[in-house]
Amino acid sequence: MKPRISIKQVETPDELRQAQRIREIVLETEQGFPHQVNVDGLDPSAMHVLVLDRGEPVGTARLTKRSETEGMLARIALLGSHRGKGLGKRMLRHLETVAKHAGLQTIYVEPHAHLEPFFRSLGYETVPGRVELGGHQLIRLRRRVVP
Ligand SMILES: CC(C)(COP(=O)(O)OP(=O)(O)OC[C@H]1O[C@@H](n2cnc3c(N)ncnc32)[C@H](O)[C@@H]1OP(=O)(O)O)[C@@H](O)C(=O)NCCC(=O)NCCS
């Protein structure tokens, strides 16, 4: 029997499509981000994770490199049915490990302001300033992934 919850790195075009489908549901339909912002051309070179519930995709996030030492976490999306159960935290910890193995030292994330407590509880620190993306005002946080 398949495990209830598993987290895996995206390895195939089919898995990337599954990740993008979740992003469409959460980031476009639910949150109103334009499609061209959601699928911005960086997916092919990014590292993605998929959260699976008995093999069915329920969550995703991606990591892109901004430089040799800095990365960007983005497109973090869990289906509504799977929020508030610790999966967001597990997914981010997984990508932080991926970032470390890729030689990155610091990762950045730009979420809505109401998620600041979520990211701070995971060890992220707020960076001053605001960012605009697809008509949304976002804040910036960062976390060092190496000592
Ligand atoms: C944001 C999101 C990834 C969080 O994942 P989640 O699985 O719901 O969160 P978790 O259950 O892992 O929560 C981890 C901790 O953060 C806290 N937390 C979660 N969401 C929070 C929120 N909105 N505000 C404050 N704290 C929050 C939890 O209470 C938990 O604390 P604990 O470890 O002390 O129990 C998820 O809710 C989601 O996909 N939302 C919609 C898409 C979105 O907004 N993405 C962010 C784009 S950057």
PDB file of C-alpha atoms and ligand atoms in Angstrom:
ATOM      1  CA  MET A   1       0.000   0.000   0.000  1.00  0.00           C
ATOM      2  CA  LYS A   2       1.244   3.522  -0.765  1.00  0.00           C
ATOM      3  CA  PRO A   3       2.251   5.592   2.290  1.00  0.00           C
ATOM      4  CA  ARG A   4      -0.350   8.127   3.352  1.00  0.00           C
ATOM      5  CA  ILE A   5       1.903  11.168   2.931  1.00  0.00           C
ATOM      6  CA  SER A   6       5.148  11.370   1.003  1.00  0.00           C
ATOM      7  CA  ILE A   7       7.241  14.242  -0.323  1.00  0.00           C
ATOM      8  CA  LYS A   8       9.279  13.801  -3.473  1.00  0.00           C
ATOM      9  CA  GLN A   9      11.330  15.890  -5.848  1.00  0.00           C
ATOM     10  CA  VAL A  10       9.781  16.403  -9.265  1.00  0.00           C
ATOM     11  CA  GLU A  11      11.686  14.326 -11.821  1.00  0.00           C
ATOM     12  CA  THR A  12       9.448  13.975 -14.882  1.00  0.00           C
ATOM     13  CA  PRO A  13       7.433  16.311 -17.147  1.00  0.00           C
ATOM     14  CA  ASP A  14       4.284  14.565 -15.904  1.00  0.00           C
ATOM     15  CA  GLU A  15       5.159  15.337 -12.273  1.00  0.00           C
ATOM     16  CA  LEU A  16       5.856  18.968 -13.211  1.00  0.00           C
ATOM     17  CA  ARG A  17       2.411  19.169 -14.808  1.00  0.00           C
ATOM     18  CA  GLN A  18       0.890  17.785 -11.589  1.00  0.00           C
ATOM     19  CA  ALA A  19       2.701  20.478  -9.596  1.00  0.00           C
ATOM     20  CA  GLN A  20       1.552  23.201 -12.000  1.00  0.00           C
ATOM     21  CA  ARG A  21      -2.053  21.941 -11.756  1.00  0.00           C
ATOM     22  CA  ILE A  22      -2.000  22.397  -7.972  1.00  0.00           C
ATOM     23  CA  ARG A  23      -0.569  25.895  -8.420  1.00  0.00           C
ATOM     24  CA  GLU A  24      -3.365  26.746 -10.858  1.00  0.00           C
ATOM     25  CA  ILE A  25      -6.003  25.660  -8.332  1.00  0.00           C
ATOM     26  CA  VAL A  26      -4.451  27.447  -5.345  1.00  0.00           C
ATOM     27  CA  LEU A  27      -2.569  30.443  -6.732  1.00  0.00           C
ATOM     28  CA  GLU A  28      -4.724  31.309  -9.764  1.00  0.00           C
ATOM     29  CA  THR A  29      -8.287  30.191  -8.993  1.00  0.00           C
ATOM     30  CA  GLU A  30      -8.185  30.691  -5.216  1.00  0.00           C
ATOM     31  CA  GLN A  31      -5.798  33.619  -4.831  1.00  0.00           C
ATOM     32  CA  GLY A  32      -6.217  35.388  -8.176  1.00  0.00           C
ATOM     33  CA  PHE A  33      -2.637  35.460  -9.469  1.00  0.00           C
ATOM     34  CA  PRO A  34      -2.512  35.788 -13.284  1.00  0.00           C
ATOM     35  CA  HIS A  35      -1.480  32.608 -15.155  1.00  0.00           C
ATOM     36  CA  GLN A  36       1.559  34.293 -16.737  1.00  0.00           C
ATOM     37  CA  VAL A  37       2.824  35.225 -13.271  1.00  0.00           C
ATOM     38  CA  ASN A  38       2.252  31.710 -11.935  1.00  0.00           C
ATOM     39  CA  VAL A  39       3.949  30.007 -14.884  1.00  0.00           C
ATOM     40  CA  ASP A  40       6.738  32.526 -15.424  1.00  0.00           C
ATOM     41  CA  GLY A  41       9.280  30.557 -17.450  1.00  0.00           C
ATOM     42  CA  LEU A  42      11.489  29.564 -14.505  1.00  0.00           C
ATOM     43  CA  ASP A  43       9.898  26.121 -13.957  1.00  0.00           C
ATOM     44  CA  PRO A  44      12.179  24.139 -16.298  1.00  0.00           C
ATOM     45  CA  SER A  45      15.327  25.223 -14.442  1.00  0.00           C
ATOM     46  CA  ALA A  46      13.815  25.095 -10.919  1.00  0.00           C
ATOM     47  CA  MET A  47      13.778  22.297  -8.335  1.00  0.00           C
ATOM     48  CA  HIS A  48      10.220  21.339  -7.392  1.00  0.00           C
ATOM     49  CA  VAL A  49       8.693  19.163  -4.698  1.00  0.00           C
ATOM     50  CA  LEU A  50       5.369  17.357  -4.728  1.00  0.00           C
ATOM     51  CA  VAL A  51       3.448  16.309  -1.629  1.00  0.00           C
ATOM     52  CA  LEU A  52       1.496  13.122  -2.274  1.00  0.00           C
ATOM     53  CA  ASP A  53      -1.395  11.697  -0.274  1.00  0.00           C
ATOM     54  CA  ARG A  54      -1.522   7.973  -1.095  1.00  0.00           C
ATOM     55  CA  GLY A  55       0.072   8.842  -4.417  1.00  0.00           C
ATOM     56  CA  GLU A  56      -2.268  11.765  -5.234  1.00  0.00           C
ATOM     57  CA  PRO A  57      -0.641  15.218  -5.584  1.00  0.00           C
ATOM     58  CA  VAL A  58      -1.860  17.643  -2.890  1.00  0.00           C
ATOM     59  CA  GLY A  59       0.939  20.190  -2.578  1.00  0.00           C
ATOM     60  CA  THR A  60       3.967  21.696  -4.262  1.00  0.00           C
ATOM     61  CA  ALA A  61       6.689  24.330  -3.968  1.00  0.00           C
ATOM     62  CA  ARG A  62       9.735  25.294  -5.987  1.00  0.00           C
ATOM     63  CA  LEU A  63      13.271  26.519  -5.423  1.00  0.00           C
ATOM     64  CA  THR A  64      15.234  28.612  -7.920  1.00  0.00           C
ATOM     65  CA  LYS A  65      18.828  29.794  -7.708  1.00  0.00           C
ATOM     66  CA  ARG A  66      19.361  33.572  -7.672  1.00  0.00           C
ATOM     67  CA  SER A  67      23.136  33.271  -7.394  1.00  0.00           C
ATOM     68  CA  GLU A  68      25.723  30.688  -6.331  1.00  0.00           C
ATOM     69  CA  THR A  69      24.718  31.144  -2.690  1.00  0.00           C
ATOM     70  CA  GLU A  70      21.145  32.461  -2.722  1.00  0.00           C
ATOM     71  CA  GLY A  71      17.878  30.744  -3.577  1.00  0.00           C
ATOM     72  CA  MET A  72      14.238  31.687  -3.854  1.00  0.00           C
ATOM     73  CA  LEU A  73      11.367  29.596  -2.509  1.00  0.00           C
ATOM     74  CA  ALA A  74       8.131  30.205  -4.369  1.00  0.00           C
ATOM     75  CA  ARG A  75       4.852  28.797  -5.682  1.00  0.00           C
ATOM     76  CA  ILE A  76       4.146  27.238  -2.272  1.00  0.00           C
ATOM     77  CA  ALA A  77       0.697  25.695  -2.540  1.00  0.00           C
ATOM     78  CA  LEU A  78      -1.243  23.053  -0.621  1.00  0.00           C
ATOM     79  CA  LEU A  79      -4.799  22.104  -1.495  1.00  0.00           C
ATOM     80  CA  GLY A  80      -7.248  23.494   1.083  1.00  0.00           C
ATOM     81  CA  SER A  81      -8.083  19.980   2.304  1.00  0.00           C
ATOM     82  CA  HIS A  82      -4.468  19.456   3.368  1.00  0.00           C
ATOM     83  CA  ARG A  83      -3.632  22.694   5.193  1.00  0.00           C
ATOM     84  CA  GLY A  84      -3.044  23.070   8.904  1.00  0.00           C
ATOM     85  CA  LYS A  85      -1.634  19.548   9.273  1.00  0.00           C
ATOM     86  CA  GLY A  86       2.066  20.313   9.283  1.00  0.00           C
ATOM     87  CA  LEU A  87       2.565  19.577   5.579  1.00  0.00           C
ATOM     88  CA  GLY A  88       3.603  23.130   4.703  1.00  0.00           C
ATOM     89  CA  LYS A  89       6.307  22.924   7.321  1.00  0.00           C
ATOM     90  CA  ARG A  90       7.467  19.481   6.081  1.00  0.00           C
ATOM     91  CA  MET A  91       7.518  20.675   2.488  1.00  0.00           C
ATOM     92  CA  LEU A  92       9.643  23.736   3.345  1.00  0.00           C
ATOM     93  CA  ARG A  93      12.078  21.716   5.469  1.00  0.00           C
ATOM     94  CA  HIS A  94      12.459  19.328   2.532  1.00  0.00           C
ATOM     95  CA  LEU A  95      13.279  22.180   0.117  1.00  0.00           C
ATOM     96  CA  GLU A  96      15.682  23.730   2.633  1.00  0.00           C
ATOM     97  CA  THR A  97      17.623  20.452   2.614  1.00  0.00           C
ATOM     98  CA  VAL A  98      17.572  20.467  -1.194  1.00  0.00           C
ATOM     99  CA  ALA A  99      18.899  24.054  -1.076  1.00  0.00           C
ATOM    100  CA  LYS A 100      21.714  23.071   1.259  1.00  0.00           C
ATOM    101  CA  HIS A 101      22.737  20.171  -0.985  1.00  0.00           C
ATOM    102  CA  ALA A 102      22.713  22.559  -3.958  1.00  0.00           C
ATOM    103  CA  GLY A 103      25.329  24.667  -2.146  1.00  0.00           C
ATOM    104  CA  LEU A 104      23.004  27.524  -1.234  1.00  0.00           C
ATOM    105  CA  GLN A 105      23.488  29.454   1.991  1.00  0.00           C
ATOM    106  CA  THR A 106      20.408  31.663   2.184  1.00  0.00           C
ATOM    107  CA  ILE A 107      16.905  31.299   0.795  1.00  0.00           C
ATOM    108  CA  TYR A 108      14.334  34.019   0.316  1.00  0.00           C
ATOM    109  CA  VAL A 109      10.542  33.837   0.190  1.00  0.00           C
ATOM    110  CA  GLU A 110       7.947  36.505  -0.714  1.00  0.00           C
ATOM    111  CA  PRO A 111       4.559  35.631   0.805  1.00  0.00           C
ATOM    112  CA  HIS A 112       1.424  37.580   1.729  1.00  0.00           C
ATOM    113  CA  ALA A 113       1.837  39.548   4.961  1.00  0.00           C
ATOM    114  CA  HIS A 114      -0.576  37.296   6.884  1.00  0.00           C
ATOM    115  CA  LEU A 115       1.895  34.418   6.488  1.00  0.00           C
ATOM    116  CA  GLU A 116       4.694  36.276   8.303  1.00  0.00           C
ATOM    117  CA  PRO A 117       4.006  34.372  11.592  1.00  0.00           C
ATOM    118  CA  PHE A 118       4.081  31.045   9.712  1.00  0.00           C
ATOM    119  CA  PHE A 119       7.500  31.734   8.187  1.00  0.00           C
ATOM    120  CA  ARG A 120       8.920  33.310  11.346  1.00  0.00           C
ATOM    121  CA  SER A 121       7.874  30.203  13.301  1.00  0.00           C
ATOM    122  CA  LEU A 122      10.033  28.245  10.830  1.00  0.00           C
ATOM    123  CA  GLY A 123      13.087  30.407  11.489  1.00  0.00           C
ATOM    124  CA  TYR A 124      12.748  32.979   8.698  1.00  0.00           C
ATOM    125  CA  GLU A 125      13.547  36.629   9.406  1.00  0.00           C
ATOM    126  CA  THR A 126      11.698  39.536   7.858  1.00  0.00           C
ATOM    127  CA  VAL A 127      13.601  41.681   5.347  1.00  0.00           C
ATOM    128  CA  PRO A 128      12.438  45.327   5.229  1.00  0.00           C
ATOM    129  CA  GLY A 129      10.442  46.410   2.173  1.00  0.00           C
ATOM    130  CA  ARG A 130       7.529  45.213   0.083  1.00  0.00           C
ATOM    131  CA  VAL A 131       7.315  43.520  -3.302  1.00  0.00           C
ATOM    132  CA  GLU A 132       4.518  43.682  -5.879  1.00  0.00           C
ATOM    133  CA  LEU A 133       3.625  40.528  -7.835  1.00  0.00           C
ATOM    134  CA  GLY A 134       0.582  40.074 -10.026  1.00  0.00           C
ATOM    135  CA  GLY A 135      -1.314  42.843  -8.228  1.00  0.00           C
ATOM    136  CA  HIS A 136      -0.501  41.459  -4.752  1.00  0.00           C
ATOM    137  CA  GLN A 137       1.601  43.233  -2.123  1.00  0.00           C
ATOM    138  CA  LEU A 138       4.070  40.770  -0.656  1.00  0.00           C
ATOM    139  CA  ILE A 139       6.631  40.842   2.132  1.00  0.00           C
ATOM    140  CA  ARG A 140      10.151  39.348   2.063  1.00  0.00           C
ATOM    141  CA  LEU A 141      11.766  36.945   4.474  1.00  0.00           C
ATOM    142  CA  ARG A 142      14.985  34.941   4.421  1.00  0.00           C
ATOM    143  CA  ARG A 143      16.591  32.045   6.232  1.00  0.00           C
ATOM    144  CA  ARG A 144      20.163  30.800   6.337  1.00  0.00           C
ATOM    145  CA  VAL A 145      20.223  27.091   5.583  1.00  0.00           C
ATOM    146  CA  VAL A 146      23.836  26.540   6.633  1.00  0.00           C
ATOM    147  CA  PRO A 147      25.358  27.343  10.051  1.00  0.00           C
TER     148      PRO A 147
HETATM  149  C1  LIG B   1       0.908  28.615   3.556  1.00  0.00           C
HETATM  150  C2  LIG B   1       0.773  27.102   3.600  1.00  0.00           C
HETATM  151  C3  LIG B   1       1.823  26.481   2.705  1.00  0.00           C
HETATM  152  C4  LIG B   1       1.030  26.648   5.054  1.00  0.00           C
HETATM  153  O1  LIG B   1       1.022  25.233   5.108  1.00  0.00           O
HETATM  154  P1  LIG B   1       0.212  24.441   6.251  1.00  0.00           P
HETATM  155  O2  LIG B   1       0.439  22.987   6.049  1.00  0.00           O
HETATM  156  O3  LIG B   1      -1.197  24.927   6.236  1.00  0.00           O
HETATM  157  O4  LIG B   1       0.935  24.912   7.566  1.00  0.00           O
HETATM  158  P2  LIG B   1       1.488  23.949   8.709  1.00  0.00           P
HETATM  159  O5  LIG B   1       0.353  23.087   9.170  1.00  0.00           O
HETATM  160  O6  LIG B   1       2.727  23.248   8.254  1.00  0.00           O
HETATM  161  O7  LIG B   1       1.836  24.988   9.833  1.00  0.00           O
HETATM  162  C5  LIG B   1       3.140  25.103  10.397  1.00  0.00           C
HETATM  163  C6  LIG B   1       3.069  26.084  11.536  1.00  0.00           C
HETATM  164  O8  LIG B   1       2.715  27.393  11.075  1.00  0.00           O
HETATM  165  C7  LIG B   1       1.494  27.831  11.656  1.00  0.00           C
HETATM  166  N1  LIG B   1       0.689  28.476  10.596  1.00  0.00           N
HETATM  167  C8  LIG B   1       0.237  27.909   9.447  1.00  0.00           C
HETATM  168  N2  LIG B   1      -0.433  28.820   8.701  1.00  0.00           N
HETATM  169  C9  LIG B   1      -0.404  29.966   9.422  1.00  0.00           C
HETATM  170  C10 LIG B   1      -0.938  31.259   9.206  1.00  0.00           C
HETATM  171  N3  LIG B   1      -1.654  31.584   8.112  1.00  0.00           N
HETATM  172  N4  LIG B   1      -0.728  32.206  10.153  1.00  0.00           N
HETATM  173  C11 LIG B   1      -0.021  31.911  11.271  1.00  0.00           C
HETATM  174  N5  LIG B   1       0.525  30.707  11.533  1.00  0.00           N
HETATM  175  C12 LIG B   1       0.318  29.742  10.615  1.00  0.00           C
HETATM  176  C13 LIG B   1       0.819  26.585  12.165  1.00  0.00           C
HETATM  177  O9  LIG B   1      -0.008  26.861  13.266  1.00  0.00           O
HETATM  178  C14 LIG B   1       1.995  25.706  12.542  1.00  0.00           C
HETATM  179  O10 LIG B   1       2.511  26.035  13.809  1.00  0.00           O
HETATM  180  P3  LIG B   1       3.028  24.870  14.807  1.00  0.00           P
HETATM  181  O11 LIG B   1       4.172  24.184  14.083  1.00  0.00           O
HETATM  182  O12 LIG B   1       3.428  25.627  16.016  1.00  0.00           O
HETATM  183  O13 LIG B   1       1.832  23.979  14.978  1.00  0.00           O
HETATM  184  C15 LIG B   1      -0.631  26.613   3.172  1.00  0.00           C
HETATM  185  O14 LIG B   1      -1.584  27.044   4.107  1.00  0.00           O
HETATM  186  C16 LIG B   1      -1.066  27.064   1.773  1.00  0.00           C
HETATM  187  O15 LIG B   1      -0.739  26.403   0.790  1.00  0.00           O
HETATM  188  N6  LIG B   1      -1.813  28.199   1.668  1.00  0.00           N
HETATM  189  C17 LIG B   1      -2.327  28.691   0.399  1.00  0.00           C
HETATM  190  C18 LIG B   1      -1.268  29.104  -0.571  1.00  0.00           C
HETATM  191  C19 LIG B   1      -0.334  30.181  -0.032  1.00  0.00           C
HETATM  192  O16 LIG B   1      -0.741  31.164   0.570  1.00  0.00           O
HETATM  193  N7  LIG B   1       0.968  29.968  -0.283  1.00  0.00           N
HETATM  194  C20 LIG B   1       2.020  30.838   0.161  1.00  0.00           C
HETATM  195  C21 LIG B   1       2.659  31.469  -1.029  1.00  0.00           C
HETATM  196  S1  LIG B   1       4.301  32.028  -0.574  1.00  0.00           S
END
